[in-house]
């Protein structure tokens, strides 16, 4: 029940800041840090209004979660501070999420949160507190390499969060530590039980913490009321098949909810056209993508042209690709690829980098 924080100095002389969200993962990280002999400071970012969020199940960094983090810190005998980042989170994550939907894109707010509030602002706070590192409960491995620290997938593939952390910079990775990367979730909960932490059986937070019950449309509509404007559902030839109640109800690859019966075969959302407010649908074959052009590329590895794979969704199976520095080329057509998603590139278990998908090229327009 120990963790190697790899600080290059005696832990008794070190100061570790732990990002405490109030869940079991970050609580166990705080416990492992406290047991190492280092001075430990727990930091929690309040991202929601305390009163509105206190009863929200599956949330993160809000009312009950802040209480749980403080309780765990008291139990471990470590300092704990709460910083109000509600406005920063709203502007950098929630409003960006809504704007991406209005542009007809498929946003990944968890990456934006890690990229901004958590790994930029929180890391700066840790440095200001004189920390030797910032430790988090993410399931990803930080491995010492010949050229410096590398990011690798977690040992437990079911818990791996490397997809959401592709935008971590080299400087950030140098300062970050991920003590849970080699553990399965069951082992983490067992540690929490052994230490009698009150959050040992606490359910995991949902992927998008600010979307209650998975109702994305209601969140977008609240932030951007104009997003609910109706429009037409058309086929690839432009023939009108039906009407819809707003682009915010659709994402590329979606089949359910179109409500256009009488078709000879299933139809899927192929693309969204925000300027005309049209939802374009077609057969599944129309979703096949051969190339995805990227923007905002972050690179953590060396230049490598062979043995690469890429994921366009967190739970997707890595697909063999070629990367030319600005676009990912799939060996076989990939389905459900949409602007706004991230494409994360791997060499084996190592995260080489990735970027945001700006444009996709259908397989039929770019043969292998």
PDB file of C-alpha atoms in Angstrom, residues 64-357:
ATOM      1  CA  UNK A  64     -21.223  17.017  -1.338  1.00  0.00           C
ATOM      2  CA  UNK A  65     -17.930  16.310  -3.084  1.00  0.00           C
ATOM      3  CA  UNK A  66     -16.245  19.273  -1.414  1.00  0.00           C
ATOM      4  CA  UNK A  67     -17.563  18.103   1.957  1.00  0.00           C
ATOM      5  CA  UNK A  68     -16.240  14.591   1.283  1.00  0.00           C
ATOM      6  CA  UNK A  69     -12.808  15.911   0.260  1.00  0.00           C
ATOM      7  CA  UNK A  70     -12.570  18.009   3.411  1.00  0.00           C
ATOM      8  CA  UNK A  71     -13.672  15.047   5.555  1.00  0.00           C
ATOM      9  CA  UNK A  72     -11.011  12.793   4.019  1.00  0.00           C
ATOM     10  CA  UNK A  73      -8.318  15.443   4.475  1.00  0.00           C
ATOM     11  CA  UNK A  74      -9.274  15.757   8.142  1.00  0.00           C
ATOM     12  CA  UNK A  75      -9.206  11.962   8.497  1.00  0.00           C
ATOM     13  CA  UNK A  76      -5.688  11.859   7.018  1.00  0.00           C
ATOM     14  CA  UNK A  77      -4.477  14.859   8.976  1.00  0.00           C
ATOM     15  CA  UNK A  78      -3.496  16.910   5.937  1.00  0.00           C
ATOM     16  CA  UNK A  79      -4.192  20.516   5.009  1.00  0.00           C
ATOM     17  CA  UNK A  80      -7.084  21.155   2.630  1.00  0.00           C
ATOM     18  CA  UNK A  81      -8.014  24.237   0.608  1.00  0.00           C
ATOM     19  CA  UNK A  82     -11.004  24.988  -1.615  1.00  0.00           C
ATOM     20  CA  UNK A  83     -10.713  27.461  -4.489  1.00  0.00           C
ATOM     21  CA  UNK A  84     -13.713  28.923  -6.308  1.00  0.00           C
ATOM     22  CA  UNK A  85     -13.331  28.333 -10.044  1.00  0.00           C
ATOM     23  CA  UNK A  86     -17.017  28.360 -10.950  1.00  0.00           C
ATOM     24  CA  UNK A  87     -16.833  31.277 -13.399  1.00  0.00           C
ATOM     25  CA  UNK A  88     -13.646  29.957 -14.991  1.00  0.00           C
ATOM     26  CA  UNK A  89     -15.228  26.521 -15.439  1.00  0.00           C
ATOM     27  CA  UNK A  90     -18.397  28.002 -16.902  1.00  0.00           C
ATOM     28  CA  UNK A  91     -16.508  30.097 -19.452  1.00  0.00           C
ATOM     29  CA  UNK A  92     -13.807  27.601 -20.371  1.00  0.00           C
ATOM     30  CA  UNK A  93     -15.812  24.373 -20.314  1.00  0.00           C
ATOM     31  CA  UNK A  94     -19.608  24.744 -20.186  1.00  0.00           C
ATOM     32  CA  UNK A  95     -19.940  27.685 -22.594  1.00  0.00           C
ATOM     33  CA  UNK A  96     -17.364  26.146 -24.931  1.00  0.00           C
ATOM     34  CA  UNK A  97     -19.380  22.916 -24.834  1.00  0.00           C
ATOM     35  CA  UNK A  98     -22.546  24.777 -25.832  1.00  0.00           C
ATOM     36  CA  UNK A  99     -20.807  26.751 -28.576  1.00  0.00           C
ATOM     37  CA  UNK A 100     -19.358  23.579 -30.089  1.00  0.00           C
ATOM     38  CA  UNK A 101     -22.812  22.022 -30.251  1.00  0.00           C
ATOM     39  CA  UNK A 102     -24.146  25.152 -31.957  1.00  0.00           C
ATOM     40  CA  UNK A 103     -21.398  24.789 -34.581  1.00  0.00           C
ATOM     41  CA  UNK A 104     -22.616  21.277 -35.350  1.00  0.00           C
ATOM     42  CA  UNK A 105     -19.584  19.658 -33.701  1.00  0.00           C
ATOM     43  CA  UNK A 106     -19.202  16.869 -31.119  1.00  0.00           C
ATOM     44  CA  UNK A 107     -17.493  18.397 -28.064  1.00  0.00           C
ATOM     45  CA  UNK A 108     -15.386  16.523 -25.497  1.00  0.00           C
ATOM     46  CA  UNK A 109     -15.629  18.780 -22.405  1.00  0.00           C
ATOM     47  CA  UNK A 110     -13.579  16.491 -20.146  1.00  0.00           C
ATOM     48  CA  UNK A 111     -10.509  17.176 -22.283  1.00  0.00           C
ATOM     49  CA  UNK A 112     -11.197  20.925 -22.196  1.00  0.00           C
ATOM     50  CA  UNK A 113     -11.494  20.744 -18.400  1.00  0.00           C
ATOM     51  CA  UNK A 114      -8.192  18.889 -18.025  1.00  0.00           C
ATOM     52  CA  UNK A 115      -6.564  21.203 -20.564  1.00  0.00           C
ATOM     53  CA  UNK A 116      -7.641  24.341 -18.726  1.00  0.00           C
ATOM     54  CA  UNK A 117      -9.033  24.381 -15.204  1.00  0.00           C
ATOM     55  CA  UNK A 118      -7.372  21.207 -13.910  1.00  0.00           C
ATOM     56  CA  UNK A 119      -3.971  20.990 -15.566  1.00  0.00           C
ATOM     57  CA  UNK A 120      -3.315  24.690 -16.074  1.00  0.00           C
ATOM     58  CA  UNK A 121      -4.947  26.542 -13.186  1.00  0.00           C
ATOM     59  CA  UNK A 122      -4.603  23.784 -10.609  1.00  0.00           C
ATOM     60  CA  UNK A 123      -1.015  23.114 -11.593  1.00  0.00           C
ATOM     61  CA  UNK A 124      -0.216  26.812 -11.186  1.00  0.00           C
ATOM     62  CA  UNK A 125      -1.802  26.743  -7.732  1.00  0.00           C
ATOM     63  CA  UNK A 126       0.348  23.759  -6.792  1.00  0.00           C
ATOM     64  CA  UNK A 127       3.502  25.575  -7.867  1.00  0.00           C
ATOM     65  CA  UNK A 128       2.452  28.651  -5.888  1.00  0.00           C
ATOM     66  CA  UNK A 129       2.056  26.418  -2.842  1.00  0.00           C
ATOM     67  CA  UNK A 130       5.673  25.309  -3.254  1.00  0.00           C
ATOM     68  CA  UNK A 131       4.846  21.741  -4.260  1.00  0.00           C
ATOM     69  CA  UNK A 132       7.343  19.295  -5.713  1.00  0.00           C
ATOM     70  CA  UNK A 133       4.533  17.697  -7.727  1.00  0.00           C
ATOM     71  CA  UNK A 134       0.778  17.636  -8.296  1.00  0.00           C
ATOM     72  CA  UNK A 135      -0.744  14.175  -7.803  1.00  0.00           C
ATOM     73  CA  UNK A 136      -4.137  13.235  -9.275  1.00  0.00           C
ATOM     74  CA  UNK A 137      -6.424  10.216  -9.308  1.00  0.00           C
ATOM     75  CA  UNK A 138      -6.369   9.766 -13.091  1.00  0.00           C
ATOM     76  CA  UNK A 139      -5.865   6.258 -14.427  1.00  0.00           C
ATOM     77  CA  UNK A 140      -2.833   6.792 -16.628  1.00  0.00           C
ATOM     78  CA  UNK A 141       0.843   5.910 -16.237  1.00  0.00           C
ATOM     79  CA  UNK A 142       3.787   8.283 -16.175  1.00  0.00           C
ATOM     80  CA  UNK A 143       6.843   6.333 -17.282  1.00  0.00           C
ATOM     81  CA  UNK A 144      10.466   7.515 -17.175  1.00  0.00           C
ATOM     82  CA  UNK A 145      11.881   7.487 -20.712  1.00  0.00           C
ATOM     83  CA  UNK A 146      15.204   8.281 -22.327  1.00  0.00           C
ATOM     84  CA  UNK A 147      13.903  11.684 -23.389  1.00  0.00           C
ATOM     85  CA  UNK A 148      11.996  12.459 -20.198  1.00  0.00           C
ATOM     86  CA  UNK A 149       8.655  11.351 -18.717  1.00  0.00           C
ATOM     87  CA  UNK A 150       6.246   9.596 -21.055  1.00  0.00           C
ATOM     88  CA  UNK A 151       2.486   9.116 -20.812  1.00  0.00           C
ATOM     89  CA  UNK A 152       1.229   5.535 -21.125  1.00  0.00           C
ATOM     90  CA  UNK A 153      -2.149   3.898 -20.946  1.00  0.00           C
ATOM     91  CA  UNK A 154      -3.267   2.663 -17.538  1.00  0.00           C
ATOM     92  CA  UNK A 155      -2.625  -0.958 -16.605  1.00  0.00           C
ATOM     93  CA  UNK A 156      -6.398  -1.463 -16.283  1.00  0.00           C
ATOM     94  CA  UNK A 157      -7.790  -0.900 -19.816  1.00  0.00           C
ATOM     95  CA  UNK A 158     -11.321  -0.535 -18.478  1.00  0.00           C
ATOM     96  CA  UNK A 159     -10.237   2.501 -16.433  1.00  0.00           C
ATOM     97  CA  UNK A 160      -7.701   4.063 -18.803  1.00  0.00           C
ATOM     98  CA  UNK A 161      -8.131   7.861 -19.103  1.00  0.00           C
ATOM     99  CA  UNK A 162      -5.234   8.621 -21.445  1.00  0.00           C
ATOM    100  CA  UNK A 163      -7.626   9.722 -24.212  1.00  0.00           C
ATOM    101  CA  UNK A 164      -8.795  12.613 -22.036  1.00  0.00           C
ATOM    102  CA  UNK A 165      -5.227  13.676 -21.198  1.00  0.00           C
ATOM    103  CA  UNK A 166      -3.660  13.896 -24.674  1.00  0.00           C
ATOM    104  CA  UNK A 167      -3.398  17.711 -24.385  1.00  0.00           C
ATOM    105  CA  UNK A 168      -1.069  17.448 -21.358  1.00  0.00           C
ATOM    106  CA  UNK A 169       2.142  19.296 -22.208  1.00  0.00           C
ATOM    107  CA  UNK A 170       5.674  18.045 -21.585  1.00  0.00           C
ATOM    108  CA  UNK A 171       6.153  20.664 -18.862  1.00  0.00           C
ATOM    109  CA  UNK A 172       2.920  19.617 -17.142  1.00  0.00           C
ATOM    110  CA  UNK A 173       3.784  15.925 -17.390  1.00  0.00           C
ATOM    111  CA  UNK A 174       7.123  16.632 -15.747  1.00  0.00           C
ATOM    112  CA  UNK A 175       5.294  18.027 -12.699  1.00  0.00           C
ATOM    113  CA  UNK A 176       2.345  15.599 -12.560  1.00  0.00           C
ATOM    114  CA  UNK A 177       2.148  12.228 -10.824  1.00  0.00           C
ATOM    115  CA  UNK A 178      -0.491   9.492 -11.322  1.00  0.00           C
ATOM    116  CA  UNK A 179      -0.134   6.948  -8.481  1.00  0.00           C
ATOM    117  CA  UNK A 180      -3.144   4.853  -9.573  1.00  0.00           C
ATOM    118  CA  UNK A 181      -1.977   4.120 -13.112  1.00  0.00           C
ATOM    119  CA  UNK A 182      -0.746   0.614 -12.261  1.00  0.00           C
ATOM    120  CA  UNK A 183      -3.801  -0.369 -10.182  1.00  0.00           C
ATOM    121  CA  UNK A 184      -7.198  -1.813 -11.064  1.00  0.00           C
ATOM    122  CA  UNK A 185     -10.186   0.013  -9.610  1.00  0.00           C
ATOM    123  CA  UNK A 186     -10.912  -2.932  -7.309  1.00  0.00           C
ATOM    124  CA  UNK A 187      -7.506  -2.491  -5.632  1.00  0.00           C
ATOM    125  CA  UNK A 188      -8.119   1.222  -5.141  1.00  0.00           C
ATOM    126  CA  UNK A 189     -11.434   0.570  -3.421  1.00  0.00           C
ATOM    127  CA  UNK A 190      -9.805  -2.102  -1.276  1.00  0.00           C
ATOM    128  CA  UNK A 191      -7.204   0.406  -0.075  1.00  0.00           C
ATOM    129  CA  UNK A 192     -10.013   2.830   0.764  1.00  0.00           C
ATOM    130  CA  UNK A 193     -11.765   0.114   2.786  1.00  0.00           C
ATOM    131  CA  UNK A 194      -8.583  -0.841   4.641  1.00  0.00           C
ATOM    132  CA  UNK A 195      -8.067   2.806   5.589  1.00  0.00           C
ATOM    133  CA  UNK A 196     -11.757   3.128   6.482  1.00  0.00           C
ATOM    134  CA  UNK A 197     -12.232   6.084   4.173  1.00  0.00           C
ATOM    135  CA  UNK A 198     -15.864   7.199   4.085  1.00  0.00           C
ATOM    136  CA  UNK A 199     -15.861   7.329   0.272  1.00  0.00           C
ATOM    137  CA  UNK A 200     -14.753   3.696  -0.223  1.00  0.00           C
ATOM    138  CA  UNK A 201     -18.082   2.725  -1.828  1.00  0.00           C
ATOM    139  CA  UNK A 202     -18.915   6.108  -3.352  1.00  0.00           C
ATOM    140  CA  UNK A 203     -20.127   5.738  -6.975  1.00  0.00           C
ATOM    141  CA  UNK A 204     -17.887   7.059  -9.740  1.00  0.00           C
ATOM    142  CA  UNK A 205     -18.764  10.424 -11.248  1.00  0.00           C
ATOM    143  CA  UNK A 206     -20.281  10.421 -14.721  1.00  0.00           C
ATOM    144  CA  UNK A 207     -18.120  11.349 -17.715  1.00  0.00           C
ATOM    145  CA  UNK A 208     -19.633  14.815 -18.191  1.00  0.00           C
ATOM    146  CA  UNK A 209     -20.179  16.017 -14.662  1.00  0.00           C
ATOM    147  CA  UNK A 210     -22.295  19.091 -15.479  1.00  0.00           C
ATOM    148  CA  UNK A 211     -24.853  17.201 -17.609  1.00  0.00           C
ATOM    149  CA  UNK A 212     -27.479  15.714 -15.250  1.00  0.00           C
ATOM    150  CA  UNK A 213     -29.131  12.523 -16.544  1.00  0.00           C
ATOM    151  CA  UNK A 214     -27.258  12.752 -19.836  1.00  0.00           C
ATOM    152  CA  UNK A 215     -29.574  15.495 -21.146  1.00  0.00           C
ATOM    153  CA  UNK A 216     -27.054  17.487 -23.210  1.00  0.00           C
ATOM    154  CA  UNK A 217     -29.748  19.464 -25.030  1.00  0.00           C
ATOM    155  CA  UNK A 218     -31.169  21.022 -21.859  1.00  0.00           C
ATOM    156  CA  UNK A 219     -27.711  22.223 -20.785  1.00  0.00           C
ATOM    157  CA  UNK A 220     -26.960  23.754 -24.191  1.00  0.00           C
ATOM    158  CA  UNK A 221     -30.418  25.351 -24.370  1.00  0.00           C
ATOM    159  CA  UNK A 222     -29.941  26.927 -20.940  1.00  0.00           C
ATOM    160  CA  UNK A 223     -26.597  28.439 -21.907  1.00  0.00           C
ATOM    161  CA  UNK A 224     -27.513  29.287 -25.516  1.00  0.00           C
ATOM    162  CA  UNK A 225     -31.346  29.511 -25.823  1.00  0.00           C
ATOM    163  CA  UNK A 226     -31.088  30.164 -29.567  1.00  0.00           C
ATOM    164  CA  UNK A 227     -29.677  26.655 -30.055  1.00  0.00           C
ATOM    165  CA  UNK A 228     -33.157  25.108 -30.057  1.00  0.00           C
ATOM    166  CA  UNK A 229     -34.235  26.574 -33.404  1.00  0.00           C
ATOM    167  CA  UNK A 230     -35.977  23.975 -35.612  1.00  0.00           C
ATOM    168  CA  UNK A 231     -34.912  22.928 -39.096  1.00  0.00           C
ATOM    169  CA  UNK A 232     -35.091  20.262 -41.772  1.00  0.00           C
ATOM    170  CA  UNK A 233     -33.869  16.674 -41.891  1.00  0.00           C
ATOM    171  CA  UNK A 234     -32.611  15.951 -45.412  1.00  0.00           C
ATOM    172  CA  UNK A 235     -30.938  13.082 -47.213  1.00  0.00           C
ATOM    173  CA  UNK A 236     -27.584  13.307 -49.000  1.00  0.00           C
ATOM    174  CA  UNK A 237     -29.315  14.542 -52.145  1.00  0.00           C
ATOM    175  CA  UNK A 238     -31.061  17.339 -50.235  1.00  0.00           C
ATOM    176  CA  UNK A 239     -34.539  15.814 -50.215  1.00  0.00           C
ATOM    177  CA  UNK A 240     -36.528  16.845 -47.144  1.00  0.00           C
ATOM    178  CA  UNK A 241     -37.445  13.820 -45.017  1.00  0.00           C
ATOM    179  CA  UNK A 242     -38.719  15.533 -41.897  1.00  0.00           C
ATOM    180  CA  UNK A 243     -38.321  18.303 -39.335  1.00  0.00           C
ATOM    181  CA  UNK A 244     -36.268  18.539 -36.137  1.00  0.00           C
ATOM    182  CA  UNK A 245     -36.418  20.630 -32.959  1.00  0.00           C
ATOM    183  CA  UNK A 246     -32.826  21.874 -32.929  1.00  0.00           C
ATOM    184  CA  UNK A 247     -29.339  20.701 -33.927  1.00  0.00           C
ATOM    185  CA  UNK A 248     -28.507  20.295 -30.240  1.00  0.00           C
ATOM    186  CA  UNK A 249     -30.440  17.011 -30.237  1.00  0.00           C
ATOM    187  CA  UNK A 250     -28.109  15.357 -32.762  1.00  0.00           C
ATOM    188  CA  UNK A 251     -24.517  14.192 -33.209  1.00  0.00           C
ATOM    189  CA  UNK A 252     -22.777  12.517 -36.134  1.00  0.00           C
ATOM    190  CA  UNK A 253     -23.432   8.771 -36.186  1.00  0.00           C
ATOM    191  CA  UNK A 254     -26.728   9.044 -34.293  1.00  0.00           C
ATOM    192  CA  UNK A 255     -29.560   6.759 -35.397  1.00  0.00           C
ATOM    193  CA  UNK A 256     -32.247   7.124 -32.755  1.00  0.00           C
ATOM    194  CA  UNK A 257     -34.472  10.159 -32.410  1.00  0.00           C
ATOM    195  CA  UNK A 258     -34.718  11.037 -36.115  1.00  0.00           C
ATOM    196  CA  UNK A 259     -38.426  10.166 -36.244  1.00  0.00           C
ATOM    197  CA  UNK A 260     -38.539   9.748 -40.017  1.00  0.00           C
ATOM    198  CA  UNK A 261     -40.315   6.462 -40.550  1.00  0.00           C
ATOM    199  CA  UNK A 262     -41.041   4.707 -43.809  1.00  0.00           C
ATOM    200  CA  UNK A 263     -37.413   4.449 -44.936  1.00  0.00           C
ATOM    201  CA  UNK A 264     -36.224   1.230 -46.677  1.00  0.00           C
ATOM    202  CA  UNK A 265     -33.142   0.941 -44.406  1.00  0.00           C
ATOM    203  CA  UNK A 266     -31.763   2.578 -41.232  1.00  0.00           C
ATOM    204  CA  UNK A 267     -30.519   6.141 -41.582  1.00  0.00           C
ATOM    205  CA  UNK A 268     -27.809   7.858 -39.531  1.00  0.00           C
ATOM    206  CA  UNK A 269     -26.771  11.464 -38.966  1.00  0.00           C
ATOM    207  CA  UNK A 270     -23.954  12.017 -41.465  1.00  0.00           C
ATOM    208  CA  UNK A 271     -23.310  15.701 -40.808  1.00  0.00           C
ATOM    209  CA  UNK A 272     -24.835  18.834 -39.295  1.00  0.00           C
ATOM    210  CA  UNK A 273     -25.112  22.115 -41.189  1.00  0.00           C
ATOM    211  CA  UNK A 274     -25.510  24.920 -38.614  1.00  0.00           C
ATOM    212  CA  UNK A 275     -25.822  27.706 -41.215  1.00  0.00           C
ATOM    213  CA  UNK A 276     -28.993  26.177 -42.712  1.00  0.00           C
ATOM    214  CA  UNK A 277     -29.941  24.316 -39.497  1.00  0.00           C
ATOM    215  CA  UNK A 278     -30.153  21.079 -41.512  1.00  0.00           C
ATOM    216  CA  UNK A 279     -29.519  17.558 -40.264  1.00  0.00           C
ATOM    217  CA  UNK A 280     -28.145  15.470 -43.138  1.00  0.00           C
ATOM    218  CA  UNK A 281     -28.802  11.726 -42.927  1.00  0.00           C
ATOM    219  CA  UNK A 282     -27.717   8.716 -44.946  1.00  0.00           C
ATOM    220  CA  UNK A 283     -26.947   5.009 -44.882  1.00  0.00           C
ATOM    221  CA  UNK A 284     -24.241   3.733 -42.540  1.00  0.00           C
ATOM    222  CA  UNK A 285     -21.748   3.489 -45.413  1.00  0.00           C
ATOM    223  CA  UNK A 286     -21.857   7.298 -45.664  1.00  0.00           C
ATOM    224  CA  UNK A 287     -20.298   7.510 -42.185  1.00  0.00           C
ATOM    225  CA  UNK A 288     -17.106   5.771 -43.280  1.00  0.00           C
ATOM    226  CA  UNK A 289     -14.114   8.115 -42.897  1.00  0.00           C
ATOM    227  CA  UNK A 290     -10.619   7.589 -44.284  1.00  0.00           C
ATOM    228  CA  UNK A 291      -8.905  10.813 -43.120  1.00  0.00           C
ATOM    229  CA  UNK A 292      -9.346  13.255 -40.223  1.00  0.00           C
ATOM    230  CA  UNK A 293      -7.564  16.603 -40.352  1.00  0.00           C
ATOM    231  CA  UNK A 294      -6.454  17.895 -36.950  1.00  0.00           C
ATOM    232  CA  UNK A 295      -5.992  21.254 -35.256  1.00  0.00           C
ATOM    233  CA  UNK A 296      -4.531  22.198 -31.887  1.00  0.00           C
ATOM    234  CA  UNK A 297      -2.064  19.323 -32.036  1.00  0.00           C
ATOM    235  CA  UNK A 298      -0.143  18.504 -28.850  1.00  0.00           C
ATOM    236  CA  UNK A 299       2.842  16.184 -29.258  1.00  0.00           C
ATOM    237  CA  UNK A 300       4.543  14.296 -26.434  1.00  0.00           C
ATOM    238  CA  UNK A 301       6.625  11.773 -28.355  1.00  0.00           C
ATOM    239  CA  UNK A 302       9.217  11.515 -31.068  1.00  0.00           C
ATOM    240  CA  UNK A 303       8.443  11.529 -34.771  1.00  0.00           C
ATOM    241  CA  UNK A 304       7.261   8.048 -35.665  1.00  0.00           C
ATOM    242  CA  UNK A 305       5.631   6.805 -38.863  1.00  0.00           C
ATOM    243  CA  UNK A 306       5.092   3.087 -38.275  1.00  0.00           C
ATOM    244  CA  UNK A 307       3.198   1.074 -35.701  1.00  0.00           C
ATOM    245  CA  UNK A 308       0.772   3.885 -34.872  1.00  0.00           C
ATOM    246  CA  UNK A 309      -2.818   3.595 -33.740  1.00  0.00           C
ATOM    247  CA  UNK A 310      -5.431   6.237 -32.970  1.00  0.00           C
ATOM    248  CA  UNK A 311      -8.618   6.531 -30.932  1.00  0.00           C
ATOM    249  CA  UNK A 312     -11.406   8.969 -31.828  1.00  0.00           C
ATOM    250  CA  UNK A 313     -13.504   8.078 -28.771  1.00  0.00           C
ATOM    251  CA  UNK A 314     -12.374   7.215 -25.263  1.00  0.00           C
ATOM    252  CA  UNK A 315     -13.755   3.665 -25.345  1.00  0.00           C
ATOM    253  CA  UNK A 316     -13.003   2.963 -29.004  1.00  0.00           C
ATOM    254  CA  UNK A 317     -10.574   0.256 -30.010  1.00  0.00           C
ATOM    255  CA  UNK A 318      -7.301   1.805 -31.276  1.00  0.00           C
ATOM    256  CA  UNK A 319      -7.260   1.722 -35.079  1.00  0.00           C
ATOM    257  CA  UNK A 320      -4.071   1.416 -37.210  1.00  0.00           C
ATOM    258  CA  UNK A 321      -3.235   4.786 -38.772  1.00  0.00           C
ATOM    259  CA  UNK A 322      -0.644   6.835 -40.571  1.00  0.00           C
ATOM    260  CA  UNK A 323       0.015  10.333 -39.217  1.00  0.00           C
ATOM    261  CA  UNK A 324       1.540  12.976 -41.489  1.00  0.00           C
ATOM    262  CA  UNK A 325       1.839  15.763 -38.915  1.00  0.00           C
ATOM    263  CA  UNK A 326      -1.534  17.355 -39.620  1.00  0.00           C
ATOM    264  CA  UNK A 327      -3.946  14.515 -40.424  1.00  0.00           C
ATOM    265  CA  UNK A 328      -4.692  10.963 -39.352  1.00  0.00           C
ATOM    266  CA  UNK A 329      -5.147   8.452 -42.191  1.00  0.00           C
ATOM    267  CA  UNK A 330      -6.969   5.255 -41.199  1.00  0.00           C
ATOM    268  CA  UNK A 331      -5.880   1.963 -42.736  1.00  0.00           C
ATOM    269  CA  UNK A 332      -9.508   0.853 -42.745  1.00  0.00           C
ATOM    270  CA  UNK A 333     -12.560   3.134 -42.897  1.00  0.00           C
ATOM    271  CA  UNK A 334     -13.492   4.410 -39.431  1.00  0.00           C
ATOM    272  CA  UNK A 335     -17.081   5.122 -38.415  1.00  0.00           C
ATOM    273  CA  UNK A 336     -18.526   7.771 -36.111  1.00  0.00           C
ATOM    274  CA  UNK A 337     -15.707  10.276 -36.632  1.00  0.00           C
ATOM    275  CA  UNK A 338     -16.864  13.869 -36.237  1.00  0.00           C
ATOM    276  CA  UNK A 339     -15.439  17.391 -36.065  1.00  0.00           C
ATOM    277  CA  UNK A 340     -14.985  18.450 -32.437  1.00  0.00           C
ATOM    278  CA  UNK A 341     -13.817  15.051 -31.269  1.00  0.00           C
ATOM    279  CA  UNK A 342     -10.210  14.366 -30.404  1.00  0.00           C
ATOM    280  CA  UNK A 343      -7.951  11.946 -32.238  1.00  0.00           C
ATOM    281  CA  UNK A 344      -5.327  10.556 -29.868  1.00  0.00           C
ATOM    282  CA  UNK A 345      -2.285   8.788 -31.332  1.00  0.00           C
ATOM    283  CA  UNK A 346      -0.491   5.888 -29.667  1.00  0.00           C
ATOM    284  CA  UNK A 347       2.615   3.783 -30.205  1.00  0.00           C
ATOM    285  CA  UNK A 348       1.719   0.653 -28.294  1.00  0.00           C
ATOM    286  CA  UNK A 349       0.632   1.875 -24.851  1.00  0.00           C
ATOM    287  CA  UNK A 350       2.451   5.183 -25.131  1.00  0.00           C
ATOM    288  CA  UNK A 351       0.522   8.376 -25.860  1.00  0.00           C
ATOM    289  CA  UNK A 352       2.401  10.244 -28.568  1.00  0.00           C
ATOM    290  CA  UNK A 353      -0.075  13.113 -28.777  1.00  0.00           C
ATOM    291  CA  UNK A 354      -3.212  14.102 -30.623  1.00  0.00           C
ATOM    292  CA  UNK A 355      -5.395  16.950 -31.755  1.00  0.00           C
ATOM    293  CA  UNK A 356      -8.929  18.175 -32.343  1.00  0.00           C
ATOM    294  CA  UNK A 357     -10.706  16.913 -35.453  1.00  0.00           C
TER     295      UNK A 357
END
